[in-house]
């Protein structure tokens, strides 16, 4: 499961695709203070990125993947 | 435009026919180069022509066809039967559309879908050489600007890495703009996955398009992302990588100097300014190691977030890089001092439209001159055409002196076979010309932008209004005034260069620079005057209420007519008009307009009319106040004037009605008791006259008994520059307005005659009374063998004024007396001189 | 003191339009003539060169891709001729900026524009390069 949703924290794990975007954005919309863990994320689909940019959740762990760390993490 | 469309239909049919014929030749002989070229050119011409019309589907399809043919021409795609089939199919479709346009004036409804489908097949054949049926992309992306302002938002560090890669390693830097379609996710596209594969990515900016939607409306599957990036990978490799989304991506190579843009906090400091001044010449002199040292030292001592610091870092990077880039260095040295480099100008464009066009074209000319030229003929051609273009651009800005300097520099550059003199003149003339004269061109016309006219594109070009504190405008005005004064030192300097230093050439050159500065100073003056203009409606606005109140109180019927309210004049003039106008209008309403009964008895309409009319006459603003009331009884005015001893009976006999009417401005006829006798005309009219005259204007009245009265005020449009003659007396400098001076003479003290207590002298058979300025100013007196006399024109005739010494003529901007000087009699104002001294300007009328 | 001698006289400016597309020439002609500018047409570089040699022009408006002689070659020839080399030139192409612009400037263009050129854009550039006050 690339998307692990808990009460107030979600983890994106491995290669996350567009399929996860709807569920993820619903979860973000319904959490009061959502937190997101990206440590184990190896790829983020653009749809997920724009979801993160729209809801601006707190990022509890930064991605280790070099591409994400270099270009995406600074935006979040 | 329909003639143009007719022409297009005809030409497009011809081109399609020629393309079809060439295609068939090519099928029989795939290596027939002429056929390929003919085919390519026909399609290319059709593309360019169709772009003049709103047929985007047609243009795109032709473009895709041309792309494929380009590959054929290069040999990367072979001519096959399938290729010819596909191209013929495209030509058939196009022919059908052209016929449709001929009949209907537009493209058929299904043009968009068939265009998409064919473009996809052409694209597929380009990549694979085979007509694989790819799914058509639903909509082609709007052509974005590849090399644009966004580059400056890339961090300086990233840009510098790219810059070094370009100059030191000889790599090309590509700019990539990727604007994915909103529905791209549904086609299985993942832009981020594509970016992951981009080699040598140096910068990646990710942004969202359009306004932020409310979260409630947020749809994760509508792609709103857009990307801008820099990469040093070869353009062809990048194009290959983005081939499946090629309609959403634009890739272009960036010239390295486009990266070297200093950014940061505005503002300058003395150190940086001194650096820019001192080091400007070092670039040309080749003192680059020294320049680098200075830059490093300065960089260590100033705030690193400043734009000047950024300019220093770029300066160092450019010096350290390979190659000769004197122009960039010059620009960067200027930027350290706070100049905005040309490439960074765009943010200010909305405020000064038009200067962008000039700036850009001038910048192109600078780049052309900087191009390497391998032989002298090529260089001469460039110098000649760039020189001519620049001179014309200057002339278009009305900067004719600059145009001549550029022409001279062009000749010098041609003679020495070196672009440098022209390059220097370009810097000298356009640094100022383009910024100041920029307001001239009304339209903002960017170079090389292929966008069609779009509604949103125009928003930027609308006039933007700026609210500015009055004090700032006043300060600007007085600074310009000082500039006008300061520039007067240059002709003097030119004379000295020749007389003292014996350099005629330097003298001439200073003279040339002076004429440029003179011209600019004048234009600045006009520009600032324009900023200060206010419409007359500012003053007129209070009159409807005034008239209403008066007519109620006096039981009169008065109609007020306002004309020419949009006429403009300087703010000071407008403000000064208020009180005199109220006075005149009050007079007209109180005393001019009769009661309704009296008017009916005279056969006039019951309601009277007061008309305020403003207009511009040359450099004067004229305001007329006319009424259809009882008018001035000139006979009684004359009788009263004689009775009061203001004029003698003989003069009264000879006076015209107009002259008699103007007697009401005489102080002796304006007093209240006289006024009540004269049906009220003329109350305080002498005050009106004085205040209008003080502002350099004039008042006159014309009147006809029982028909009406017209008072005419004429004032200068603005408080323009006053030309004065400076005179020295008791060690101090005074100014006298030139237009007051009839002539200057020197007389022997023996020629001065004493008549009672007064002195006089004979000037060509006329006795001219003499006054001494020292006496008027209560300074210790001094008598000379030969006295310097200013002969002044006054209302009472010529008057001679003895001064110590005459000095030169000078342009000044007169400032009213301020502070403790207010109320000082005999002076109309002050002006600051180029050397910091204050010039007191004499009010001769008041003084005498 | 003011110096005013270089003030342009009110003579109609002359532009040579060189493009192989008739419609494009007609389009430019319409825009320029509206601005009171005289237009002469040539349909390829060779004809353009001949016309430029036969009469003097204030501005050249040159397409790139043309039969017989392309715009680059024509401009190079103009720039090498001492009597014609000073005439300002605008090069107009369908290709985006980049290499083509660079080549245009190297060949002798003073301004490079991308088709389609908007009427007010063409007019502004032409008038600026010919010294007509805006």
Short mmCIF file of C-alpha atoms in Angstrom, two decimals, chain B residues 360-575:
data_model
loop_
_atom_site.label_atom_id
_atom_site.label_comp_id
_atom_site.label_asym_id
_atom_site.label_seq_id
_atom_site.Cartn_x
_atom_site.Cartn_y
_atom_site.Cartn_z
CA UNK B 360 15.04 46.33 -26.70
CA UNK B 361 15.92 47.50 -30.17
CA UNK B 362 18.91 49.43 -28.84
CA UNK B 363 19.95 46.35 -26.91
CA UNK B 364 19.77 44.28 -30.11
CA UNK B 365 21.99 46.81 -31.85
CA UNK B 366 24.48 46.58 -29.01
CA UNK B 367 24.52 42.80 -29.38
CA UNK B 368 24.95 43.03 -33.13
CA UNK B 369 27.99 45.25 -32.65
CA UNK B 370 29.37 42.74 -30.18
CA UNK B 371 29.06 39.82 -32.62
CA UNK B 372 32.38 38.51 -33.79
CA UNK B 373 33.12 39.71 -37.31
CA UNK B 374 35.56 37.68 -39.35
CA UNK B 375 36.14 40.23 -42.06
CA UNK B 376 36.14 43.97 -42.38
CA UNK B 377 33.39 44.14 -45.00
CA UNK B 378 30.98 42.37 -42.67
CA UNK B 379 32.00 44.64 -39.81
CA UNK B 380 31.55 47.77 -41.90
CA UNK B 381 28.09 46.63 -42.96
CA UNK B 382 27.13 46.08 -39.35
CA UNK B 383 28.51 49.40 -38.18
CA UNK B 384 26.75 51.26 -40.99
CA UNK B 385 23.36 49.65 -40.46
CA UNK B 386 23.49 49.72 -36.68
CA UNK B 387 24.67 53.35 -36.74
CA UNK B 388 21.87 54.35 -39.08
CA UNK B 389 19.29 52.47 -37.03
CA UNK B 390 20.46 54.05 -33.79
CA UNK B 391 20.50 57.55 -35.24
CA UNK B 392 16.98 57.00 -36.51
CA UNK B 393 15.83 55.66 -33.16
CA UNK B 394 17.24 58.78 -31.48
CA UNK B 395 15.51 60.97 -34.07
CA UNK B 396 12.25 59.13 -33.44
CA UNK B 397 12.63 60.16 -29.79
CA UNK B 398 13.20 63.73 -30.94
CA UNK B 399 16.73 63.50 -29.58
CA UNK B 400 18.32 65.10 -32.59
CA UNK B 401 21.54 66.06 -30.90
CA UNK B 402 22.04 62.42 -29.92
CA UNK B 403 21.24 61.42 -33.50
CA UNK B 404 24.04 63.60 -34.74
CA UNK B 405 26.49 62.25 -32.20
CA UNK B 406 25.62 58.74 -33.34
CA UNK B 407 26.13 59.68 -36.96
CA UNK B 408 29.53 61.11 -36.14
CA UNK B 409 30.46 58.01 -34.17
CA UNK B 410 29.35 55.79 -37.08
CA UNK B 411 31.65 57.65 -39.43
CA UNK B 412 34.51 57.37 -36.95
CA UNK B 413 33.86 53.66 -36.46
CA UNK B 414 33.81 53.04 -40.23
CA UNK B 415 37.00 54.94 -40.68
CA UNK B 416 38.88 53.07 -37.99
CA UNK B 417 37.21 49.75 -38.80
CA UNK B 418 36.39 49.36 -35.15
CA UNK B 419 32.93 49.30 -33.62
CA UNK B 420 34.11 50.84 -30.38
CA UNK B 421 33.39 54.54 -31.09
CA UNK B 422 29.83 53.63 -32.05
CA UNK B 423 29.48 51.40 -29.01
CA UNK B 424 30.63 54.24 -26.77
CA UNK B 425 28.19 56.64 -28.37
CA UNK B 426 25.44 54.07 -27.96
CA UNK B 427 26.13 53.91 -24.24
CA UNK B 428 26.41 57.66 -23.93
CA UNK B 429 23.25 58.47 -25.86
CA UNK B 430 20.87 55.70 -24.97
CA UNK B 431 21.47 55.30 -21.30
CA UNK B 432 19.69 58.59 -21.03
CA UNK B 433 17.61 58.86 -24.16
CA UNK B 434 15.78 55.58 -23.84
CA UNK B 435 14.89 56.15 -20.25
CA UNK B 436 13.76 59.73 -20.49
CA UNK B 437 12.22 59.96 -23.91
CA UNK B 438 10.58 56.60 -23.54
CA UNK B 439 7.17 58.04 -22.90
CA UNK B 440 6.97 59.01 -26.53
CA UNK B 441 5.98 55.67 -28.00
CA UNK B 442 2.48 54.85 -26.99
CA UNK B 443 2.40 51.13 -27.61
CA UNK B 444 4.28 48.46 -25.81
CA UNK B 445 5.57 46.27 -28.57
CA UNK B 446 7.77 43.46 -27.42
CA UNK B 447 10.37 42.09 -29.79
CA UNK B 448 9.97 38.61 -31.11
CA UNK B 449 6.83 37.64 -29.43
CA UNK B 450 4.79 35.38 -31.58
CA UNK B 451 1.60 35.65 -29.62
CA UNK B 452 -1.54 36.77 -31.36
CA UNK B 453 -3.48 39.62 -29.87
CA UNK B 454 -5.20 38.36 -26.79
CA UNK B 455 -7.52 40.03 -24.40
CA UNK B 456 -5.41 39.30 -21.36
CA UNK B 457 -2.21 40.31 -23.09
CA UNK B 458 -3.56 43.83 -23.26
CA UNK B 459 -4.23 44.25 -19.59
CA UNK B 460 -0.62 45.01 -18.91
CA UNK B 461 -0.55 47.80 -21.39
CA UNK B 462 -3.32 49.86 -19.92
CA UNK B 463 -2.31 53.14 -18.42
CA UNK B 464 -1.46 52.81 -14.80
CA UNK B 465 -2.19 55.73 -12.56
CA UNK B 466 0.18 56.54 -9.81
CA UNK B 467 -0.71 58.58 -6.76
CA UNK B 468 2.27 60.64 -5.82
CA UNK B 469 2.79 62.95 -2.91
CA UNK B 470 2.76 66.52 -4.17
CA UNK B 471 5.98 67.25 -2.30
CA UNK B 472 7.79 64.61 -4.34
CA UNK B 473 6.74 66.22 -7.59
CA UNK B 474 7.78 69.60 -6.27
CA UNK B 475 11.14 68.20 -5.28
CA UNK B 476 11.58 66.65 -8.71
CA UNK B 477 10.69 69.97 -10.24
CA UNK B 478 13.21 71.86 -8.19
CA UNK B 479 15.87 69.24 -8.94
CA UNK B 480 15.20 69.62 -12.64
CA UNK B 481 15.38 73.33 -12.12
CA UNK B 482 18.81 72.86 -10.60
CA UNK B 483 19.83 70.64 -13.48
CA UNK B 484 18.79 73.36 -15.90
CA UNK B 485 20.99 75.73 -13.99
CA UNK B 486 23.88 73.29 -13.60
CA UNK B 487 24.00 72.54 -17.30
CA UNK B 488 24.70 76.22 -17.90
CA UNK B 489 28.21 75.56 -16.64
CA UNK B 490 29.04 73.42 -19.67
CA UNK B 491 29.36 76.12 -22.34
CA UNK B 492 31.65 77.91 -19.93
CA UNK B 493 33.68 74.75 -19.51
CA UNK B 494 33.84 74.36 -23.28
CA UNK B 495 35.24 77.86 -23.60
CA UNK B 496 37.79 77.15 -20.92
CA UNK B 497 38.84 73.90 -22.57
CA UNK B 498 39.74 75.90 -25.62
CA UNK B 499 41.01 79.11 -24.04
CA UNK B 500 42.89 77.71 -21.07
CA UNK B 501 43.85 74.23 -22.16
CA UNK B 502 44.03 74.90 -25.86
CA UNK B 503 41.96 71.85 -26.78
CA UNK B 504 39.52 72.81 -29.48
CA UNK B 505 38.48 69.21 -29.91
CA UNK B 506 37.61 68.78 -26.26
CA UNK B 507 35.75 72.05 -26.44
CA UNK B 508 33.73 70.82 -29.37
CA UNK B 509 33.02 67.53 -27.67
CA UNK B 510 31.80 69.23 -24.52
CA UNK B 511 29.63 71.39 -26.74
CA UNK B 512 28.12 68.30 -28.31
CA UNK B 513 27.44 66.68 -24.96
CA UNK B 514 25.95 69.95 -23.80
CA UNK B 515 23.46 70.01 -26.61
CA UNK B 516 22.33 66.49 -25.68
CA UNK B 517 21.96 67.42 -22.02
CA UNK B 518 20.29 70.70 -22.93
CA UNK B 519 17.74 68.88 -25.03
CA UNK B 520 17.11 66.33 -22.32
CA UNK B 521 16.80 68.98 -19.65
CA UNK B 522 14.21 70.71 -21.75
CA UNK B 523 12.31 67.50 -22.27
CA UNK B 524 12.46 66.74 -18.58
CA UNK B 525 11.14 70.15 -17.85
CA UNK B 526 8.26 69.69 -20.22
CA UNK B 527 7.57 66.26 -18.76
CA UNK B 528 7.49 67.47 -15.18
CA UNK B 529 5.36 70.44 -16.15
CA UNK B 530 2.94 68.00 -17.66
CA UNK B 531 2.79 66.02 -14.45
CA UNK B 532 1.78 69.17 -12.62
CA UNK B 533 -1.06 70.03 -14.96
CA UNK B 534 -4.54 70.18 -13.48
CA UNK B 535 -7.81 70.78 -15.29
CA UNK B 536 -9.55 74.11 -14.82
CA UNK B 537 -12.58 72.17 -13.59
CA UNK B 538 -10.81 72.15 -10.21
CA UNK B 539 -11.61 75.85 -9.89
CA UNK B 540 -14.85 75.89 -11.82
CA UNK B 541 -16.38 73.29 -9.54
CA UNK B 542 -17.22 75.75 -6.80
CA UNK B 543 -19.21 78.17 -8.96
CA UNK B 544 -22.53 76.35 -9.41
CA UNK B 545 -23.05 76.49 -5.65
CA UNK B 546 -21.90 80.11 -5.41
CA UNK B 547 -24.25 81.25 -8.13
CA UNK B 548 -27.15 79.32 -6.67
CA UNK B 549 -26.62 80.96 -3.28
CA UNK B 550 -26.30 84.45 -4.69
CA UNK B 551 -29.33 84.18 -6.93
CA UNK B 552 -31.46 82.95 -4.02
CA UNK B 553 -30.28 85.69 -1.73
CA UNK B 554 -30.75 88.46 -4.27
CA UNK B 555 -33.85 87.00 -5.85
CA UNK B 556 -32.26 86.89 -9.26
CA UNK B 557 -32.44 84.24 -11.93
CA UNK B 558 -28.94 83.33 -13.07
CA UNK B 559 -27.84 80.55 -15.32
CA UNK B 560 -24.23 79.48 -15.11
CA UNK B 561 -22.56 78.05 -18.20
CA UNK B 562 -19.15 76.38 -17.89
CA UNK B 563 -17.05 75.71 -20.97
CA UNK B 564 -13.63 74.21 -21.54
CA UNK B 565 -13.35 72.77 -18.04
CA UNK B 566 -10.89 70.17 -19.33
CA UNK B 567 -8.38 72.90 -20.21
CA UNK B 568 -5.23 72.28 -18.19
CA UNK B 569 -2.70 74.49 -16.52
CA UNK B 570 0.00 74.19 -13.93
CA UNK B 571 -1.21 73.46 -10.43
CA UNK B 572 0.14 76.76 -9.11
CA UNK B 573 -1.72 78.68 -11.77
CA UNK B 574 -4.94 76.79 -11.11
CA UNK B 575 -4.66 77.48 -7.40
#
